PDB file of C-alpha atoms and ligand atoms in Angstrom:
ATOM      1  CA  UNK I  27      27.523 -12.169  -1.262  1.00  0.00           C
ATOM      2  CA  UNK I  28      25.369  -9.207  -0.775  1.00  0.00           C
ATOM      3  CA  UNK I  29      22.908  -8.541   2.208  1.00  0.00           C
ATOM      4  CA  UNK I  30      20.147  -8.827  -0.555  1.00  0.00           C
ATOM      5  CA  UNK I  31      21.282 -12.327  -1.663  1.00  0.00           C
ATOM      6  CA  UNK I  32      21.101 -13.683   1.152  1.00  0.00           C
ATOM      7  CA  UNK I  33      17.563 -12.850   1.939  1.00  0.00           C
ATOM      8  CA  UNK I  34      15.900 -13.973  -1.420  1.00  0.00           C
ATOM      9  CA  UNK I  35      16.497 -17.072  -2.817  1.00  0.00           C
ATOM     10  CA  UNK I  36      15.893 -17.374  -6.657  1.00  0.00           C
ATOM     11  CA  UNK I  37      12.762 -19.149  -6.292  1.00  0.00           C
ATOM     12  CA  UNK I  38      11.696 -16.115  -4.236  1.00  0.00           C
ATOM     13  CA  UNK I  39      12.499 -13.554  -7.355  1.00  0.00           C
ATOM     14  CA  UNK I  40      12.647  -9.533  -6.794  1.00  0.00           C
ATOM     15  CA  UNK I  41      10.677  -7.778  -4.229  1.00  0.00           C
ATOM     16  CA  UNK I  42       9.663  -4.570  -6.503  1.00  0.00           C
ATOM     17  CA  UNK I  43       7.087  -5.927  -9.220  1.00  0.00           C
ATOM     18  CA  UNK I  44       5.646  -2.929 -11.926  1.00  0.00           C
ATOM     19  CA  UNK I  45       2.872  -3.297 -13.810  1.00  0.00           C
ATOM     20  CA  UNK I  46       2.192  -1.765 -17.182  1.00  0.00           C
ATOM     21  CA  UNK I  47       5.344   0.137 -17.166  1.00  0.00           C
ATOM     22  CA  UNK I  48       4.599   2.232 -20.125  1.00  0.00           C
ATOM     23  CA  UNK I  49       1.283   3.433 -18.680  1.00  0.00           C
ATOM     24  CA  UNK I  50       0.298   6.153 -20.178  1.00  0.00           C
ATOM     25  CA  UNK I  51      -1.615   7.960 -17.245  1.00  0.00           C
ATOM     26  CA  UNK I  52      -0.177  10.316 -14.899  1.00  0.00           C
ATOM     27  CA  UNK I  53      -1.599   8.346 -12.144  1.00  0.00           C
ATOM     28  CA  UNK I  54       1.135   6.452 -10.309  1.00  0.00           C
ATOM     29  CA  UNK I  55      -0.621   3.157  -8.303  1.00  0.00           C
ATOM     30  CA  UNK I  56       1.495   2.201  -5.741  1.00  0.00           C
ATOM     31  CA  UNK I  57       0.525  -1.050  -3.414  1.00  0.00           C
ATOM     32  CA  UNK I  58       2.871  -1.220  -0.490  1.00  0.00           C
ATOM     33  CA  UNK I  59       0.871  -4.197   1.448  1.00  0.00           C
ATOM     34  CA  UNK I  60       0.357  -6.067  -1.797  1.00  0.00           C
ATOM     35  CA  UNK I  61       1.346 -10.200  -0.673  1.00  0.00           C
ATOM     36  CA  UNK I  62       1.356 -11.687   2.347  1.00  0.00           C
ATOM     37  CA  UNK I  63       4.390 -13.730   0.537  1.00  0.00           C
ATOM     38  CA  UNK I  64       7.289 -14.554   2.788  1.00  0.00           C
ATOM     39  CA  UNK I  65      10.792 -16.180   1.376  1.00  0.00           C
ATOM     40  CA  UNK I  66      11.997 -19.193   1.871  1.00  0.00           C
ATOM     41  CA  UNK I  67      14.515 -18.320   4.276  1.00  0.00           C
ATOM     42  CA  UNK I  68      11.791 -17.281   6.879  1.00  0.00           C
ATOM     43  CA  UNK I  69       9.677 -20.267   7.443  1.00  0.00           C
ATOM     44  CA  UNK I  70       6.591 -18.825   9.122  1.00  0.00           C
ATOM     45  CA  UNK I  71       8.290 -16.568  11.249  1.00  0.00           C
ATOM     46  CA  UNK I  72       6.608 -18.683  14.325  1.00  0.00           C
ATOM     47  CA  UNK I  73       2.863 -18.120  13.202  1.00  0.00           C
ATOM     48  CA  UNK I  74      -0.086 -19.433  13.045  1.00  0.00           C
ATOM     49  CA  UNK I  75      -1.763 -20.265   9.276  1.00  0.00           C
ATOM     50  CA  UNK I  76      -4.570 -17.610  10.330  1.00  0.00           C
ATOM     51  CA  UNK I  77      -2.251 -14.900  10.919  1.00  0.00           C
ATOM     52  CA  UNK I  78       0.090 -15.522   7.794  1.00  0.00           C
ATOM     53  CA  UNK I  79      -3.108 -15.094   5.908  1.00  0.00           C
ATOM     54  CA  UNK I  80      -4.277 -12.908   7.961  1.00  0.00           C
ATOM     55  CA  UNK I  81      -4.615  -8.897   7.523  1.00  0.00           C
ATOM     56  CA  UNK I  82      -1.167  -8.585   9.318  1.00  0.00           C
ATOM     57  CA  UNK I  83       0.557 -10.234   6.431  1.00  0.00           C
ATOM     58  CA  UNK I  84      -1.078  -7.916   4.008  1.00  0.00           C
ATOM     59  CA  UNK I  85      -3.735  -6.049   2.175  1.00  0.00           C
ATOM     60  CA  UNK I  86      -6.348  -8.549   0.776  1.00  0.00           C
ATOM     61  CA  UNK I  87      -7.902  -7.861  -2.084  1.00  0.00           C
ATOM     62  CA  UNK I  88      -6.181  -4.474  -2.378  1.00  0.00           C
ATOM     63  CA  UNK I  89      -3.332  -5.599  -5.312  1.00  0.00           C
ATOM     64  CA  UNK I  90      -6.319  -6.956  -7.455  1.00  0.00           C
ATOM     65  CA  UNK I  91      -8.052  -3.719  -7.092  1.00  0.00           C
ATOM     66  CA  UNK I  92      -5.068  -1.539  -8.141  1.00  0.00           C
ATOM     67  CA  UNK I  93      -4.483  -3.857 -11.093  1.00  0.00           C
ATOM     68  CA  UNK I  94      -8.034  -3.419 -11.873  1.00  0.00           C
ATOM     69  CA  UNK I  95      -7.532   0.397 -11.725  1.00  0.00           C
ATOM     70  CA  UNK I  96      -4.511  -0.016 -13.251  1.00  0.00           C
ATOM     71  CA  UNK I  97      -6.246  -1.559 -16.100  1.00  0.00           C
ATOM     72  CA  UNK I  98      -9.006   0.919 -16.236  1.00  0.00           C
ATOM     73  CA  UNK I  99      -6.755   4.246 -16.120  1.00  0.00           C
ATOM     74  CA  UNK I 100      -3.399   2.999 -17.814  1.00  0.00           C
ATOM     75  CA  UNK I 101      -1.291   3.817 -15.015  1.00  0.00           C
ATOM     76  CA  UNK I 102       1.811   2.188 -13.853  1.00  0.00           C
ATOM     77  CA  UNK I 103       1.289  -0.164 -10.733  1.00  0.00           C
ATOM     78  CA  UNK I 104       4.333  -0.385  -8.433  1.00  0.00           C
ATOM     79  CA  UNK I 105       4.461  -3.304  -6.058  1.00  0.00           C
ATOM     80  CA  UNK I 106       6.000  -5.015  -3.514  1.00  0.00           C
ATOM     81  CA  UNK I 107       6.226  -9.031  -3.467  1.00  0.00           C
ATOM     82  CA  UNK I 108       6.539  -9.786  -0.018  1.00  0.00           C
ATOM     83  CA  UNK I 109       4.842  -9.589   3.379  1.00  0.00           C
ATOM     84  CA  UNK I 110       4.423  -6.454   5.694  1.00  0.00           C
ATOM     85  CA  UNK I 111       5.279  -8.844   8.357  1.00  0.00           C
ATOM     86  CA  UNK I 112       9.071  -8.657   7.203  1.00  0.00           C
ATOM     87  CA  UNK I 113       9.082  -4.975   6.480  1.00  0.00           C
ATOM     88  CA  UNK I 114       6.222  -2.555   6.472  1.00  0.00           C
ATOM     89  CA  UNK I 115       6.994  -0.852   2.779  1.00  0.00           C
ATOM     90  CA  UNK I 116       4.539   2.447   4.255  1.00  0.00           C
ATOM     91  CA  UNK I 117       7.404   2.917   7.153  1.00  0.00           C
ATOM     92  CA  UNK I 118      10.282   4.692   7.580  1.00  0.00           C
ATOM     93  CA  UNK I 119      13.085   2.292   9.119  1.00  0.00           C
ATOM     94  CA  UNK I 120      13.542   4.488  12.232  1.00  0.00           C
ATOM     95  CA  UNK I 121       9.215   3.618  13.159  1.00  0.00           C
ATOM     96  CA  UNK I 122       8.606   1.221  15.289  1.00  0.00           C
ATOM     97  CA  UNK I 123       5.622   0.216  13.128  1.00  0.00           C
ATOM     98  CA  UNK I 124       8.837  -0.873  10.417  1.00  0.00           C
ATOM     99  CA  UNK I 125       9.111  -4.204  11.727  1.00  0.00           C
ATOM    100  CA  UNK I 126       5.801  -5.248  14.485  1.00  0.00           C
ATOM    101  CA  UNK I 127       6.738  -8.026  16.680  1.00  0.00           C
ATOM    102  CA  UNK I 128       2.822  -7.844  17.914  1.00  0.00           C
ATOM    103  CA  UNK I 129       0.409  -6.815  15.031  1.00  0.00           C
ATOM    104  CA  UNK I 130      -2.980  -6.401  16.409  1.00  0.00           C
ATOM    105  CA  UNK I 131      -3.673  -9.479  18.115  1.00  0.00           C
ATOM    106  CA  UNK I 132      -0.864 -11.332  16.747  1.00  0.00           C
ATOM    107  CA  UNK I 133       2.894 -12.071  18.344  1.00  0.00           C
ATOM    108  CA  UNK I 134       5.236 -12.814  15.868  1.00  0.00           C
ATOM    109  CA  UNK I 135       7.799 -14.849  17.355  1.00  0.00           C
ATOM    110  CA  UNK I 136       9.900 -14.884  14.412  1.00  0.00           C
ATOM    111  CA  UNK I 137      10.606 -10.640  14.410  1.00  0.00           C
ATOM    112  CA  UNK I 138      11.370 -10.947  18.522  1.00  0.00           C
ATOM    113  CA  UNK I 139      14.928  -9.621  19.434  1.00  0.00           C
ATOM    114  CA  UNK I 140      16.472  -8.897  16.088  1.00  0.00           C
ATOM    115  CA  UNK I 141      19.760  -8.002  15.711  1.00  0.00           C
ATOM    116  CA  UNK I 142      20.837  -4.133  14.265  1.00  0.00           C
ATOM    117  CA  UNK I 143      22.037  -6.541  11.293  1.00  0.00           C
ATOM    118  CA  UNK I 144      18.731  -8.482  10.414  1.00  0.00           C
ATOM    119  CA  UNK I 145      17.033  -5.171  10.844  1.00  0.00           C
ATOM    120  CA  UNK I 146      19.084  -3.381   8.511  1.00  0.00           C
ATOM    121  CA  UNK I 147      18.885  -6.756   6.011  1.00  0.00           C
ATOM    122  CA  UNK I 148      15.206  -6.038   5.857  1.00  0.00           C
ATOM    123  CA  UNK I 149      15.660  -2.462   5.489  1.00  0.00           C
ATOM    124  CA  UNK I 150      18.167  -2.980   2.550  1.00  0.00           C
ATOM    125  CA  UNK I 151      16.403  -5.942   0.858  1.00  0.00           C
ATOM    126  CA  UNK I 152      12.840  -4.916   0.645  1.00  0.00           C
ATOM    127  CA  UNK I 153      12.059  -1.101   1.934  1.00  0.00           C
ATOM    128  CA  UNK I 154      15.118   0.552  -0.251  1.00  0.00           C
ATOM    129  CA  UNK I 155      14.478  -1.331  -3.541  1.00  0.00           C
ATOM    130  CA  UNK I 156      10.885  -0.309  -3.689  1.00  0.00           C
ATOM    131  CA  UNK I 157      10.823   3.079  -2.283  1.00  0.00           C
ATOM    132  CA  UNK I 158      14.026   3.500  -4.945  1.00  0.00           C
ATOM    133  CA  UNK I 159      11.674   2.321  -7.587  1.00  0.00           C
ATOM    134  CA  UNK I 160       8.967   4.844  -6.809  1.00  0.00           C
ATOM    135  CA  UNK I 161      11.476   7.946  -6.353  1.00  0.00           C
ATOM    136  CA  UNK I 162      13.218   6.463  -9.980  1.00  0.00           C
ATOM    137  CA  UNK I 163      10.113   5.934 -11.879  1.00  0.00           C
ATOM    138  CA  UNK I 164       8.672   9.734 -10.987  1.00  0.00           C
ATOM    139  CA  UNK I 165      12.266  11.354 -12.010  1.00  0.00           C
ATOM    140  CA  UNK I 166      11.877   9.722 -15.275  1.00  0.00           C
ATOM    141  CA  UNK I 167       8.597  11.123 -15.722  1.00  0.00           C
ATOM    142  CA  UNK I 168       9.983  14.399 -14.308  1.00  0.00           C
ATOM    143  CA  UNK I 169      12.786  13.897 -16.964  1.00  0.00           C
ATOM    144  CA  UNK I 170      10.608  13.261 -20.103  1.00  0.00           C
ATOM    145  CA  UNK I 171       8.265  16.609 -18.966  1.00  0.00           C
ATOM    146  CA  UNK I 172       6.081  14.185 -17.550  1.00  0.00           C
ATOM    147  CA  UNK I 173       3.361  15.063 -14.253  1.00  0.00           C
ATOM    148  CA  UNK I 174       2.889  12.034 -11.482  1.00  0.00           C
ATOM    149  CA  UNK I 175      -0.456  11.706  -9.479  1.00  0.00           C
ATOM    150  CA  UNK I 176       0.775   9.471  -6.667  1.00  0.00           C
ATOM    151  CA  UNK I 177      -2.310   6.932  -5.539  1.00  0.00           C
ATOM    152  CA  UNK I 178      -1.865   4.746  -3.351  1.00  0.00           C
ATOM    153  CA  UNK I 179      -4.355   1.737  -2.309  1.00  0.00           C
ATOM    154  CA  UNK I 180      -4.776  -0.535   0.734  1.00  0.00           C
ATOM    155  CA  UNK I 181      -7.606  -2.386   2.637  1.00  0.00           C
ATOM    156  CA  UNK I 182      -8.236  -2.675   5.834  1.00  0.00           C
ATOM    157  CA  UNK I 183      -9.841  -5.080   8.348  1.00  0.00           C
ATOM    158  CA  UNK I 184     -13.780  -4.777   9.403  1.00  0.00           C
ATOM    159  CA  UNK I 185     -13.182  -6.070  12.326  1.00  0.00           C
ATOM    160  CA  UNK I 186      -9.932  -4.267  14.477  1.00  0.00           C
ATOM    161  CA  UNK I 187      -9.471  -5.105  18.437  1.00  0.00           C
ATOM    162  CA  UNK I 188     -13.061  -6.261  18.315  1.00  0.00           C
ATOM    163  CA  UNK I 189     -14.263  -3.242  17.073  1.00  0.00           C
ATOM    164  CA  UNK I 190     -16.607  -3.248  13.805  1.00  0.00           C
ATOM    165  CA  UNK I 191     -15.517  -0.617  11.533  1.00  0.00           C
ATOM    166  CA  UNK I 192     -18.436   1.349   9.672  1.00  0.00           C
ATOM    167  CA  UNK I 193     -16.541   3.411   7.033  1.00  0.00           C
ATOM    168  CA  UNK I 194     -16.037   1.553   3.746  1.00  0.00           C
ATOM    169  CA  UNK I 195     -14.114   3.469   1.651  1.00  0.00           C
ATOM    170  CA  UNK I 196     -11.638   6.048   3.458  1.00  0.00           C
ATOM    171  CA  UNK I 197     -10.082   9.074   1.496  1.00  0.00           C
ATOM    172  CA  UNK I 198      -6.776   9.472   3.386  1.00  0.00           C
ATOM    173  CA  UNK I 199      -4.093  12.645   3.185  1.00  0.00           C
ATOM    174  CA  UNK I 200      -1.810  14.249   4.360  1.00  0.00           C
ATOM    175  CA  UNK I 201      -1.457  18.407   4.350  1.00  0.00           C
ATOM    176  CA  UNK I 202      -1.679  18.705   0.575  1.00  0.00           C
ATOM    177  CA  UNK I 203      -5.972  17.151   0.375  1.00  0.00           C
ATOM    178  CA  UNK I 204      -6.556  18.991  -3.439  1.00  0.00           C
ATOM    179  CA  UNK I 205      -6.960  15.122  -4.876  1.00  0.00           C
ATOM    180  CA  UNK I 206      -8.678  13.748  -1.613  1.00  0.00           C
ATOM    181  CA  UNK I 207     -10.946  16.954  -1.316  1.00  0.00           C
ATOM    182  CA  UNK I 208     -11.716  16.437  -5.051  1.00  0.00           C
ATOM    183  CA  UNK I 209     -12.355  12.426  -4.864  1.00  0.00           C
ATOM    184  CA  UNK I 210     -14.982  13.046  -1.529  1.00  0.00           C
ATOM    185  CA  UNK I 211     -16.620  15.797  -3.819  1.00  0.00           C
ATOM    186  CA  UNK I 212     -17.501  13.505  -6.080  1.00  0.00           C
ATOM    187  CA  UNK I 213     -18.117  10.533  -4.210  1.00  0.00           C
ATOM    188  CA  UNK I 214     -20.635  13.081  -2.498  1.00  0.00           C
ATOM    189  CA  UNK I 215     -23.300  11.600  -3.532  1.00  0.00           C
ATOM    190  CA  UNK I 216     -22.825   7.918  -3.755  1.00  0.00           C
ATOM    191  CA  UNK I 217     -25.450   5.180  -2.395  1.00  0.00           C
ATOM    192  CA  UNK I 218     -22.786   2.341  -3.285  1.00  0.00           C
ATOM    193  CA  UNK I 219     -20.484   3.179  -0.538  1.00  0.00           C
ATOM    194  CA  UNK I 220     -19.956   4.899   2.842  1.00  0.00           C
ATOM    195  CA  UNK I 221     -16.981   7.389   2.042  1.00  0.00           C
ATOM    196  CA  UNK I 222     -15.022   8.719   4.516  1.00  0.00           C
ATOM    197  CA  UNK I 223     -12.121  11.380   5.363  1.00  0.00           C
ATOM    198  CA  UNK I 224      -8.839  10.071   6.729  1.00  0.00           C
ATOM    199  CA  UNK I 225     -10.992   6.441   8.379  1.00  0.00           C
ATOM    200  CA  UNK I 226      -9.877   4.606   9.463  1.00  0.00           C
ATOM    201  CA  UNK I 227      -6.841   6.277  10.532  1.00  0.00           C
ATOM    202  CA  UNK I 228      -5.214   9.126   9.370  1.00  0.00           C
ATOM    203  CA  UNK I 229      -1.969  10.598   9.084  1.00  0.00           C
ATOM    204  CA  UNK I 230      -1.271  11.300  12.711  1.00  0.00           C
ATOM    205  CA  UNK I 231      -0.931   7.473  13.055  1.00  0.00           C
ATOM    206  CA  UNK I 232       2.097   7.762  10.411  1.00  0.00           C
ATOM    207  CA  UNK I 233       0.137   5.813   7.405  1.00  0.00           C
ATOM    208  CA  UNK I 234       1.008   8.985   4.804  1.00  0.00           C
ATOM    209  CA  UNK I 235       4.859   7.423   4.806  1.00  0.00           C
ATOM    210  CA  UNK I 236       4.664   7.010   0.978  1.00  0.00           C
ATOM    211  CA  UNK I 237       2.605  10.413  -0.073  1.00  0.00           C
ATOM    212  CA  UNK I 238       5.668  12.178   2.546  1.00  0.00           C
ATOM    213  CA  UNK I 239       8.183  10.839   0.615  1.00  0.00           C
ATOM    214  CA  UNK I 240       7.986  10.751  -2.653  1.00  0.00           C
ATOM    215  CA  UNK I 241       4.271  13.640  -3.337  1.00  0.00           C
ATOM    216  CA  UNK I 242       4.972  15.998  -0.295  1.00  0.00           C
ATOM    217  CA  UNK I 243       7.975  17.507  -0.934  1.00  0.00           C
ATOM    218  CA  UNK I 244       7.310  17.730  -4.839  1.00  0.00           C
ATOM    219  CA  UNK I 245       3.721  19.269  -4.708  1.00  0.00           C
ATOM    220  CA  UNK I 246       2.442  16.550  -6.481  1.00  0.00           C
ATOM    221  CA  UNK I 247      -1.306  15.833  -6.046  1.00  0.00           C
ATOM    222  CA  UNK I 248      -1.424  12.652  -4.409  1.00  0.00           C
ATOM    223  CA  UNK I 249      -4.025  10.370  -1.908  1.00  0.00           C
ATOM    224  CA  UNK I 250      -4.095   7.162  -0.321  1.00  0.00           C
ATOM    225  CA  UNK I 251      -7.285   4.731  -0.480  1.00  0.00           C
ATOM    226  CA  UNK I 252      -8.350   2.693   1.810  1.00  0.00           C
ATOM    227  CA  UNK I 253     -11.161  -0.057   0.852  1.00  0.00           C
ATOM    228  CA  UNK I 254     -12.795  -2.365   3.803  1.00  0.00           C
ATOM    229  CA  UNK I 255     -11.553  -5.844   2.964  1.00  0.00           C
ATOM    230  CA  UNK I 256     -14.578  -7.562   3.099  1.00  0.00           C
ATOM    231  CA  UNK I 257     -15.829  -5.644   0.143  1.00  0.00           C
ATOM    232  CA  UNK I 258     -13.461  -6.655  -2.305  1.00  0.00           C
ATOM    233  CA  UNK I 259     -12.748 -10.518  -1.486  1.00  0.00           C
ATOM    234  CA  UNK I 260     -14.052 -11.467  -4.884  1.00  0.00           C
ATOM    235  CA  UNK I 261     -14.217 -10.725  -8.762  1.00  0.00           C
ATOM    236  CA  UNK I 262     -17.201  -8.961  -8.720  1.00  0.00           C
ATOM    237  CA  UNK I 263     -16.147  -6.633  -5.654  1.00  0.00           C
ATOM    238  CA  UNK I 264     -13.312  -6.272  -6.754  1.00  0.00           C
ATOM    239  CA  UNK I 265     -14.737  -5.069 -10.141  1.00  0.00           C
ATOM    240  CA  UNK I 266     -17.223  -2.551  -8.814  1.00  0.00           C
ATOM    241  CA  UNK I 267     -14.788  -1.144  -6.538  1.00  0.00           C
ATOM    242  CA  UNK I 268     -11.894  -0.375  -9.176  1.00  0.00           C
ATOM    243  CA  UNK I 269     -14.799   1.096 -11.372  1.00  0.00           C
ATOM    244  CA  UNK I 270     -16.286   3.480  -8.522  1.00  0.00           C
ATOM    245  CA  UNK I 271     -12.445   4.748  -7.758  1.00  0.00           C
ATOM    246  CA  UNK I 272     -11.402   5.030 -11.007  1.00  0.00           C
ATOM    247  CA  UNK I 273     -13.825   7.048 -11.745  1.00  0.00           C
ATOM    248  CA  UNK I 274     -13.423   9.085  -8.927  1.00  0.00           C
ATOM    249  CA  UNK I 275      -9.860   9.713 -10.095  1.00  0.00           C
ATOM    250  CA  UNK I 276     -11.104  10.609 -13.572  1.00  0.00           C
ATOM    251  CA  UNK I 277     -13.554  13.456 -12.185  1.00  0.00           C
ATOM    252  CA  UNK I 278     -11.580  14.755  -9.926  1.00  0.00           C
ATOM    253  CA  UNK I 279      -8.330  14.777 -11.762  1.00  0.00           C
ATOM    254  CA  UNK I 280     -10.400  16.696 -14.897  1.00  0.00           C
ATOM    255  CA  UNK I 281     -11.846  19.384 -12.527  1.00  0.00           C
ATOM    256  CA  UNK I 282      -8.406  20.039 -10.540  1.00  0.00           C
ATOM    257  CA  UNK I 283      -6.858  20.435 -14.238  1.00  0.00           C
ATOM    258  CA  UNK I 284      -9.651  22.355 -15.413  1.00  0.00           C
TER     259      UNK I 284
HETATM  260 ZN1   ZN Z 328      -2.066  -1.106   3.725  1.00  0.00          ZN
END
């Protein structure tokens, strides 16, 4: 039996899901905090309903906005089926931040003294798979004279350590900002949300993990968005916001081409 097998069961199914594979667009969506699904095997890893459903477990809202934009722009959507709380997908496996055993608030009983062996089970069952499915998806594009824009989209809490958060929409990168520098020029004048560079957070607190991987070393133009959670808990949020981004994209990406 492999180390994977024994993780999943086949109720649970893969943990890389793609969307619109053939996608004609050369954005590729990625959506590393995409389910706050956990497999059978790991009960509730000693937590509380609120915190499995919590932002600790996941992105809300943020999957149903990529799909959205994956919809809108015809671009491939690469995501991962299960919880954060497992494995952080947007973590190397040597980061602490890999596998939390406090998130926030939040204790989580069930990560507490693992062994090298469960750590490395993680590691091999849900962090290799889908950062191999990102790095084999922009070869074949790289193969077949293809270009990848790498975008990747996450929400974040309004509320963090009792702090309320005022930016709505953060434009995260890395060193290489041509796609984020493009997207805030044309979000410049927007009354539908407050924009912001690298808010949250920014890549000092080691959130870039995909964009350093796989966009980085490549020069491919690439960004990371960040959308306040509380915006796009419904349809119609969730609508408005795919719209406004995709569109951002779509300007940007036509000036930086020229
Ligand atoms: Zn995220």
């Amino acid at each position: 039996m492999s180390i994977e097998s024994d993780m999943f069961t086949e109720a649970d199914g893969e943990p890389v899901a793609v969307d619109n594979p053939s996608g004609k667009s050369d954005v590729l969506l990625v959506c590393e905090h995409a389910s706050l699904r956990l497999p059978e095997r790991y009960g509730d890893l000693g937590l509380s309903q609120d915190a499995l459903t919590s932002h600790i477990a996941w992105d809300p809202g943020a999957l149903d906005v990529a799909r959205r934009m994956s919809k809108s722009l015809d671009a491939t959507l690469i995501h991962q089926r299960f919880s954060r709380l497992l494995y952080d997908c947007n973590r190397p496996p040597e980061s602490p931040a890999a596998i939390r055993d406090v998130s926030e608030v939040f204790r989580i009983p069930g990560n507490e003294n693992l062994t090298e062996a469960e750590r490395s089970r993680r590691t091999t069952g849900l962090y290799l798979p889908f950062q191999g499915r990102i790095r084999d998806e922009i070869a074949a594009r790289r193969d077949a004279g293809r270009q990848t824009v790498l975008v990747t989209v996450h929400s974040f809490t309004p509320v963090y350590f009792g702090k309320q958060r005022e930016v709505e929409i953060g434009i995260l990168h890395d060193t290489d900002a041509r796609l984020a520098d493009g997207m805030l020029e044309a979000a410049a004048d927007t009354s539908l949300y407050r924009v912001m560079r690298n808010e949250p957070y920014g890549p000092a607190d080691g959130v870039t993990h995909t964009l350093e991987l796989h966009a980085l070393p490549a020069g491919l133009l690439n960004v990371m968005i960040e959308i306040r959670n509380d915006l796009i808990a419904d349809d119609n949020g969730q609508d408005v916001a795919a719209d406004f981004l995709s569109g951002l994209l779509r300007e940007s990406l036509t000036k930086i081409h020229g």
